[in-house]
Short mmCIF file of C-alpha atoms and ligand atoms in Angstrom, two decimals:
data_model
loop_
_atom_site.label_atom_id
_atom_site.label_comp_id
_atom_site.label_asym_id
_atom_site.label_seq_id
_atom_site.Cartn_x
_atom_site.Cartn_y
_atom_site.Cartn_z
CA MET A 1 108.69 47.02 118.99
CA GLU A 2 111.63 47.91 121.17
CA LYS A 3 112.21 51.64 121.01
CA ASP A 4 115.97 51.30 120.89
CA PHE A 5 116.11 48.66 118.15
CA PRO A 6 119.22 49.49 116.08
CA LEU A 7 117.56 50.01 112.70
CA GLU A 8 120.66 51.26 110.89
CA LEU A 9 122.80 48.37 112.08
CA PHE A 10 120.11 45.84 111.15
CA TYR A 11 119.74 47.35 107.69
CA ASN A 12 123.50 47.38 107.03
CA LYS A 13 124.03 43.80 108.18
CA LEU A 14 121.10 42.61 106.11
CA ILE A 15 122.20 44.38 102.95
CA ASP A 16 125.83 43.22 103.30
CA TRP A 17 124.60 39.66 103.60
CA TYR A 18 122.22 40.03 100.65
CA ILE A 19 124.89 41.38 98.31
CA LYS A 20 127.09 38.37 99.05
CA HIS A 21 124.46 35.61 99.13
CA LYS A 22 121.53 36.54 96.90
CA ARG A 23 120.43 34.12 94.23
CA ASP A 24 120.71 35.32 90.64
CA LEU A 25 117.14 35.49 89.45
CA PRO A 26 116.13 37.15 86.18
CA TRP A 27 113.41 39.33 87.67
CA ARG A 28 116.03 40.87 89.94
CA GLU A 29 118.05 41.94 86.94
CA THR A 30 115.31 44.01 85.41
CA GLY A 31 113.64 47.30 86.28
CA GLU A 32 110.71 46.60 83.93
CA ALA A 33 107.46 46.76 85.85
CA TYR A 34 105.88 44.27 83.43
CA LYS A 35 108.41 41.53 84.15
CA ILE A 36 108.48 42.26 87.87
CA TRP A 37 104.69 42.04 88.03
CA LEU A 38 104.70 38.83 85.96
CA SER A 39 107.26 37.20 88.27
CA GLU A 40 105.34 38.23 91.39
CA ILE A 41 102.08 36.75 90.10
CA ILE A 42 103.81 33.52 89.09
CA LEU A 43 105.61 33.24 92.44
CA GLN A 44 102.43 33.52 94.52
CA GLN A 45 102.05 30.06 96.14
CA THR A 46 104.87 28.71 93.94
CA ARG A 47 108.46 27.70 94.72
CA VAL A 48 111.16 29.76 93.05
CA GLN A 49 112.60 26.89 90.98
CA GLN A 50 109.23 26.00 89.52
CA GLY A 51 108.30 29.65 89.05
CA LEU A 52 111.50 30.28 87.14
CA GLN A 53 110.55 27.84 84.39
CA TYR A 54 107.16 29.48 83.93
CA TYR A 55 108.68 32.93 84.03
CA ASN A 56 111.02 31.98 81.19
CA VAL A 57 108.17 30.49 79.14
CA PHE A 58 105.95 33.55 79.62
CA THR A 59 108.64 36.14 78.91
CA ARG A 60 109.67 34.29 75.75
CA ARG A 61 106.12 34.03 74.46
CA PHE A 62 104.99 37.46 75.77
CA PRO A 63 108.06 39.67 75.93
CA ASP A 64 106.07 42.78 76.81
CA LEU A 65 102.73 43.87 78.18
CA LYS A 66 101.32 44.58 74.71
CA SER A 67 101.83 41.01 73.53
CA LEU A 68 100.26 39.57 76.68
CA ALA A 69 97.27 41.95 76.53
CA ALA A 70 96.59 40.76 72.99
CA ALA A 71 96.79 37.07 73.89
CA ASP A 72 93.96 34.59 73.79
CA GLU A 73 92.85 33.44 77.27
CA LYS A 74 93.02 29.80 76.19
CA GLU A 75 96.66 30.12 75.33
CA VAL A 76 97.48 31.86 78.62
CA LEU A 77 95.70 29.12 80.57
CA LEU A 78 97.52 26.46 78.60
CA LEU A 79 100.91 27.99 79.36
CA TRP A 80 99.88 28.27 83.00
CA GLU A 81 99.08 24.56 83.20
CA GLY A 82 100.76 22.89 86.18
CA LEU A 83 101.01 26.04 88.27
CA GLY A 84 97.51 25.76 89.74
CA TYR A 85 95.36 28.60 91.05
CA TYR A 86 94.12 29.43 87.55
CA SER A 87 92.43 32.58 88.79
CA ARG A 88 95.96 34.01 88.81
CA ALA A 89 96.26 33.41 85.07
CA ARG A 90 92.87 34.98 84.38
CA ASN A 91 93.72 38.01 86.51
CA LEU A 92 97.04 38.26 84.74
CA LEU A 93 95.29 38.72 81.46
CA LYS A 94 92.69 41.10 82.89
CA THR A 95 95.38 43.32 84.40
CA ALA A 96 97.45 43.28 81.20
CA ARG A 97 94.40 44.48 79.26
CA ILE A 98 93.49 47.17 81.84
CA VAL A 99 97.05 48.53 81.91
CA SER A 100 97.13 48.44 78.12
CA SER A 101 93.85 50.29 77.69
CA HIS A 102 93.71 52.59 80.75
CA TYR A 103 97.35 53.36 81.40
CA LYS A 104 98.76 53.49 77.87
CA GLY A 105 100.61 50.24 78.41
CA GLN A 106 102.59 51.60 81.37
CA PHE A 107 102.16 50.12 84.83
CA PRO A 108 101.04 52.76 87.33
CA ASP A 109 103.84 53.61 89.73
CA GLN A 110 101.67 54.27 92.78
CA TYR A 111 100.99 51.65 95.40
CA ASP A 112 97.32 52.62 95.85
CA VAL A 113 96.63 52.50 92.11
CA LEU A 114 98.39 49.16 91.71
CA LEU A 115 96.19 47.78 94.47
CA GLN A 116 93.12 48.38 92.31
CA LEU A 117 94.31 45.98 89.60
CA PRO A 118 93.00 42.38 89.51
CA GLY A 119 95.22 39.89 91.33
CA ILE A 120 97.33 42.54 93.05
CA GLY A 121 97.17 42.60 96.86
CA PRO A 122 99.17 44.67 99.38
CA TYR A 123 102.30 42.54 99.13
CA THR A 124 102.38 42.46 95.30
CA ALA A 125 101.60 46.19 95.04
CA ALA A 126 104.46 46.98 97.45
CA ALA A 127 106.82 44.66 95.56
CA ILE A 128 106.06 46.24 92.17
CA ALA A 129 106.10 49.79 93.55
CA SER A 130 109.46 49.31 95.26
CA PHE A 131 111.26 47.05 92.73
CA ALA A 132 110.16 48.91 89.61
CA PHE A 133 109.73 52.46 90.91
CA GLY A 134 111.77 52.65 94.11
CA ALA A 135 108.69 53.54 96.17
CA GLN A 136 109.11 53.40 99.95
CA HIS A 137 106.80 50.48 100.69
CA PRO A 138 107.83 47.44 102.73
CA ALA A 139 106.83 44.25 100.89
CA ILE A 140 105.68 41.77 103.50
CA ASP A 141 105.20 38.25 102.22
CA GLY A 142 105.21 35.00 104.22
CA ASN A 143 109.01 34.92 104.44
CA VAL A 144 109.14 38.47 105.75
CA LYS A 145 106.35 37.87 108.27
CA ARG A 146 108.32 34.96 109.67
CA LEU A 147 111.55 36.97 109.75
CA PHE A 148 110.00 40.02 111.42
CA SER A 149 108.04 37.94 113.92
CA ARG A 150 111.29 36.32 115.02
CA ILE A 151 113.48 39.42 114.97
CA LEU A 152 111.00 41.29 117.16
CA ALA A 153 109.63 38.21 119.02
CA LEU A 154 106.09 39.21 118.06
CA GLU A 155 103.45 37.11 119.75
CA GLU A 156 100.44 38.31 117.77
CA PRO A 157 99.05 35.90 115.16
CA GLN A 158 100.84 36.66 111.91
CA ASP A 159 97.67 37.43 110.01
CA SER A 160 96.17 39.68 112.64
CA PRO A 161 95.83 43.44 112.05
CA ALA A 162 98.03 44.08 115.12
CA PHE A 163 100.86 41.97 113.69
CA MET A 164 100.62 43.55 110.24
CA LYS A 165 100.62 47.02 111.77
CA THR A 166 103.81 46.35 113.73
CA ALA A 167 105.52 44.58 110.82
CA THR A 168 104.60 47.35 108.37
CA ASN A 169 105.80 50.07 110.74
CA PHE A 170 109.04 48.19 111.33
CA GLY A 171 109.61 47.78 107.57
CA ALA A 172 108.67 51.41 106.89
CA GLN A 173 111.15 52.68 109.50
CA LEU A 174 113.87 50.48 108.06
CA ILE A 175 113.47 51.64 104.47
CA SER A 176 112.88 55.28 105.24
CA GLY A 177 115.49 57.22 103.27
CA ARG A 178 117.21 53.99 102.20
CA ASP A 179 117.07 51.59 99.25
CA ALA A 180 113.56 50.15 99.57
CA ALA A 181 113.90 47.75 96.63
CA MET A 182 117.11 46.22 97.90
CA PHE A 183 115.75 46.03 101.45
CA ASN A 184 112.60 44.23 100.32
CA GLN A 185 114.59 41.76 98.24
CA ALA A 186 116.99 41.18 101.13
CA THR A 187 114.31 40.48 103.77
CA MET A 188 112.56 38.02 101.47
CA GLU A 189 115.85 36.32 100.64
CA LEU A 190 116.92 36.02 104.26
CA GLY A 191 113.52 34.57 105.14
CA ALA A 192 113.69 32.12 102.23
CA LEU A 193 117.29 30.95 102.69
CA VAL A 194 118.22 31.37 106.37
CA CYS A 195 115.23 32.13 108.59
CA THR A 196 113.36 29.10 107.29
CA PRO A 197 110.12 27.81 108.82
CA LYS A 198 111.16 24.74 110.81
CA LYS A 199 114.91 24.95 111.27
CA PRO A 200 116.20 28.50 110.95
CA SER A 201 119.96 28.57 110.36
CA CYS A 202 120.66 31.02 113.16
CA THR A 203 124.39 30.30 113.18
CA LEU A 204 124.58 31.60 109.59
CA CYS A 205 122.28 34.53 110.17
CA PRO A 206 123.77 38.00 109.75
CA VAL A 207 121.37 39.54 112.26
CA GLN A 208 121.51 36.84 114.89
CA ASP A 209 122.83 39.20 117.55
CA LEU A 210 119.84 41.51 117.00
CA CYS A 211 117.20 38.78 116.96
CA LEU A 212 115.05 38.93 120.07
CA SER A 213 113.42 35.51 119.64
CA HIS A 214 116.83 33.87 119.22
CA LYS A 215 118.04 35.51 122.42
CA MET A 216 114.99 34.09 124.17
CA GLY A 217 115.37 30.68 122.53
CA ILE A 218 111.87 30.77 121.07
CA GLU A 219 112.52 31.28 117.35
CA THR A 220 111.02 27.93 116.35
CA LEU A 221 107.81 28.81 118.21
CA LEU A 222 107.31 31.79 115.89
CA PRO A 223 105.56 33.01 113.87
CA ASN A 224 102.34 32.48 115.70
CA LYS A 225 99.99 31.12 113.07
CA LYS A 226 97.01 30.85 115.35
CA GLN A 227 94.13 33.24 115.29
CA GLY A 228 92.94 34.74 118.53
CA ASN A 229 94.70 34.53 121.86
CA ALA A 230 98.42 34.21 121.30
CA VAL A 231 99.41 33.56 124.87
CA GLN A 232 100.29 29.99 125.80
CA LYS A 233 99.74 28.98 129.41
CA ARG A 234 102.36 26.75 131.01
CA TYR A 235 102.51 25.19 134.47
CA LEU A 236 106.02 24.76 135.80
CA ASN A 237 106.43 22.88 139.07
CA TYR A 238 109.97 23.27 140.33
CA ILE A 239 111.18 20.69 142.78
CA VAL A 240 113.66 22.20 145.22
CA ALA A 241 115.14 18.97 146.50
CA PHE A 242 117.36 19.12 149.59
CA HIS A 243 119.78 16.36 150.35
CA GLN A 244 121.52 16.31 153.71
CA ARG A 245 124.97 14.90 153.12
CA ASN A 246 126.06 15.18 156.69
CA GLU A 247 125.40 17.36 159.66
CA HIS A 248 126.91 20.44 158.01
CA GLN A 249 126.40 19.89 154.34
CA GLN A 250 123.05 20.38 152.69
CA LYS A 251 122.79 20.45 148.91
CA VAL A 252 120.10 21.17 146.34
CA PHE A 253 119.94 19.90 142.78
CA ILE A 254 120.15 22.09 139.70
CA ARG A 255 120.84 21.70 136.01
CA GLN A 256 121.46 23.85 132.97
CA ARG A 257 118.59 23.96 130.49
CA SER A 258 119.51 22.70 127.05
CA GLU A 259 116.18 22.43 125.26
CA ARG A 260 115.21 24.77 122.45
CA ASP A 261 112.72 26.46 124.66
CA ILE A 262 112.51 29.48 126.90
CA TRP A 263 115.49 30.12 129.14
CA ALA A 264 117.93 28.05 127.08
CA HIS A 265 121.28 27.55 128.88
CA LEU A 266 120.07 29.05 132.15
CA PHE A 267 119.94 27.00 135.35
CA GLU A 268 116.87 25.60 136.99
CA PHE A 269 115.70 23.10 139.60
CA PRO A 270 114.28 19.72 138.58
CA LEU A 271 111.13 20.54 136.68
CA ILE A 272 107.82 18.80 136.32
CA GLU A 273 105.71 20.57 133.74
CA THR A 274 102.00 19.81 133.75
CA LYS A 275 99.14 20.72 131.46
CA ALA A 276 97.12 22.25 134.28
CA PRO A 277 97.72 23.54 137.80
CA LEU A 278 98.22 20.74 140.32
CA ALA A 279 95.84 20.38 143.23
CA GLU A 280 97.80 20.24 146.48
CA ALA A 281 96.42 16.80 147.26
CA ASP A 282 97.86 15.45 143.98
CA ILE A 283 101.35 16.86 144.25
CA GLU A 284 102.99 13.93 145.99
CA SER A 285 101.60 11.33 143.61
CA VAL A 286 102.53 13.43 140.57
CA ILE A 287 106.11 13.74 141.83
CA ARG A 288 106.27 9.98 142.32
CA LYS A 289 104.85 9.30 138.88
CA GLU A 290 107.02 11.80 137.01
CA SER A 291 110.29 11.22 138.85
CA GLY A 292 110.16 7.57 139.75
CA LEU A 293 110.91 8.49 143.39
CA HIS A 294 109.43 6.10 145.93
CA ALA A 295 107.22 7.38 148.70
CA ASP A 296 109.86 6.48 151.28
CA GLU A 297 112.61 8.43 149.47
CA PHE A 298 111.27 11.97 149.95
CA ARG A 299 109.03 14.19 152.02
CA ILE A 300 107.33 17.41 150.94
CA ILE A 301 108.30 20.13 153.38
CA GLN A 302 107.06 23.32 151.76
CA LEU A 303 104.80 24.50 148.94
CA SER A 304 104.92 27.96 147.49
CA PRO A 305 101.79 29.66 146.20
CA ILE A 306 101.43 29.66 142.40
CA GLN A 307 103.22 32.63 140.98
CA LYS A 308 102.46 34.01 137.52
CA HIS A 309 105.18 35.22 135.24
CA ARG A 310 104.50 36.74 131.85
CA LEU A 311 106.85 36.30 128.91
CA SER A 312 106.02 37.97 125.64
CA HIS A 313 104.31 34.85 124.28
CA GLN A 314 103.67 32.69 127.34
CA LEU A 315 102.03 33.00 130.71
CA LEU A 316 103.99 30.86 133.16
CA HIS A 317 102.47 29.54 136.38
CA LEU A 318 105.32 28.67 138.68
CA ARG A 319 105.20 26.70 141.87
CA PHE A 320 108.19 25.76 144.04
CA ILE A 321 107.85 22.49 145.88
CA HIS A 322 110.48 21.91 148.54
CA ILE A 323 111.20 18.28 149.26
CA ILE A 324 113.78 16.59 151.41
CA ILE A 325 115.47 13.46 150.15
CA VAL A 326 115.43 11.06 153.06
CA CYS A 327 117.34 8.14 151.57
CA HIS A 328 121.12 8.04 151.81
CA ASP A 329 121.97 7.54 148.12
CA ILE A 330 121.03 9.99 145.42
CA PRO A 331 117.89 8.71 143.64
CA LYS A 332 118.28 7.93 139.94
CA TRP A 333 116.05 10.85 138.88
CA LEU A 334 118.49 13.32 140.39
CA SER A 335 121.72 11.55 139.49
CA THR A 336 122.39 13.75 136.44
CA TYR A 337 121.89 17.01 138.32
CA GLU A 338 124.58 19.15 139.87
CA GLN A 339 124.53 19.43 143.65
CA GLN A 340 125.10 22.85 145.10
CA ALA A 341 124.85 24.40 148.52
CA PRO A 342 121.84 26.74 148.69
CA MET A 343 124.12 29.68 149.49
CA GLN A 344 126.01 29.17 146.23
CA LEU A 345 123.01 29.28 143.94
CA ILE A 346 123.24 33.02 143.70
CA GLU A 347 126.37 32.58 141.59
CA PHE A 348 124.56 30.67 138.85
CA ALA A 349 122.65 32.14 135.92
CA PHE A 350 119.01 31.39 136.69
CA PRO A 351 116.04 33.04 134.96
CA VAL A 352 115.18 36.24 136.80
CA VAL A 353 112.01 34.85 138.32
CA LEU A 354 113.89 31.85 139.78
CA LYS A 355 116.71 34.04 141.01
CA LYS A 356 114.22 36.21 142.89
CA TYR A 357 112.76 33.15 144.52
CA ILE A 358 116.19 31.87 145.50
CA LYS A 359 117.14 35.19 147.06
CA ALA A 360 113.93 35.33 149.04
CA HIS A 361 113.59 31.70 150.15
CA LEU A 362 116.89 29.79 150.06
FE1 LIG B 1 115.81 33.91 112.00
FE2 LIG B 1 117.58 32.76 113.63
FE3 LIG B 1 118.25 34.90 112.20
FE4 LIG B 1 116.57 35.14 114.24
S1 LIG B 1 118.71 34.52 114.36
S2 LIG B 1 116.35 36.05 112.21
S3 LIG B 1 115.45 33.21 114.11
S4 LIG B 1 117.70 32.88 111.41
#
């Protein structure tokens, strides 16, 4: 995590947004550990709207822990019908009976003790401990993993120990000395409503200006759900195409990147991305195939060595291929590019690694 991440600012923006936009949900209106626990078990692997119906049914039929602990398992399973994952219902009953008999009907208020109860994992223990007892534990569910991975541009797989360590430390620093319950609710809500899996609504996001993955244009590539090596290898072949307009005027072709990818809105040369490094002998034919240029329209005049460039989540292999356009008219492939004199390129916003190349070679 970046050392100078503005924790206070992030927290304040998040909480301001949450107070204005949170959904009214009954388990947020209560401080009762029993109802908070019940809602958390129901909401595991369940959408909020569906979970709400079951929550209402269960709290009507079993308004407190005592009534649930005394229930018949058949009845609990029957009421659970349609929610799936019936082990949750069985654990619900087991935990109700343990709390009733071992803890005098009162949920333990300590995270570590909650973790010992059937059906309660780290996330649920943190949620109960913070929502019901104000304990300083970050509750990190799937929504929060996604949010944190994007805010911090974390490349580690989201279920890896390294990811969980960073996410937990980040959450712990954010709640330290602050309102842990509200913070946990707010991160989950932002993940559920704004920082959604496929199309995050970054324009509506209160912390957009602090989000590292958004700045890099890689938010939709995160979280990394893969196990193992998180680094993606990419092979970028940049075509530095010179066109001699007349005796004094030589131009090269550039464009502004628009894709939702790395380096969004920065400038670049015409790009041919390949799945593997190109052998030198294949370069000309690949250019012809990818660009539609004819053999008599260009000549390769220079090849750079492959240069590696590491981004947080990708290992780029860059090669600069200088070509000269030998036909008079601009070929169709290049017709949508801007033409600039090599000396002027320095004034454009290129990615740092391209800018370095330009300064050294153009
Ligand atoms: Fe998520 Fe976008 Fe907000 Fe970043 S800016 S936290 S990616 S919604």
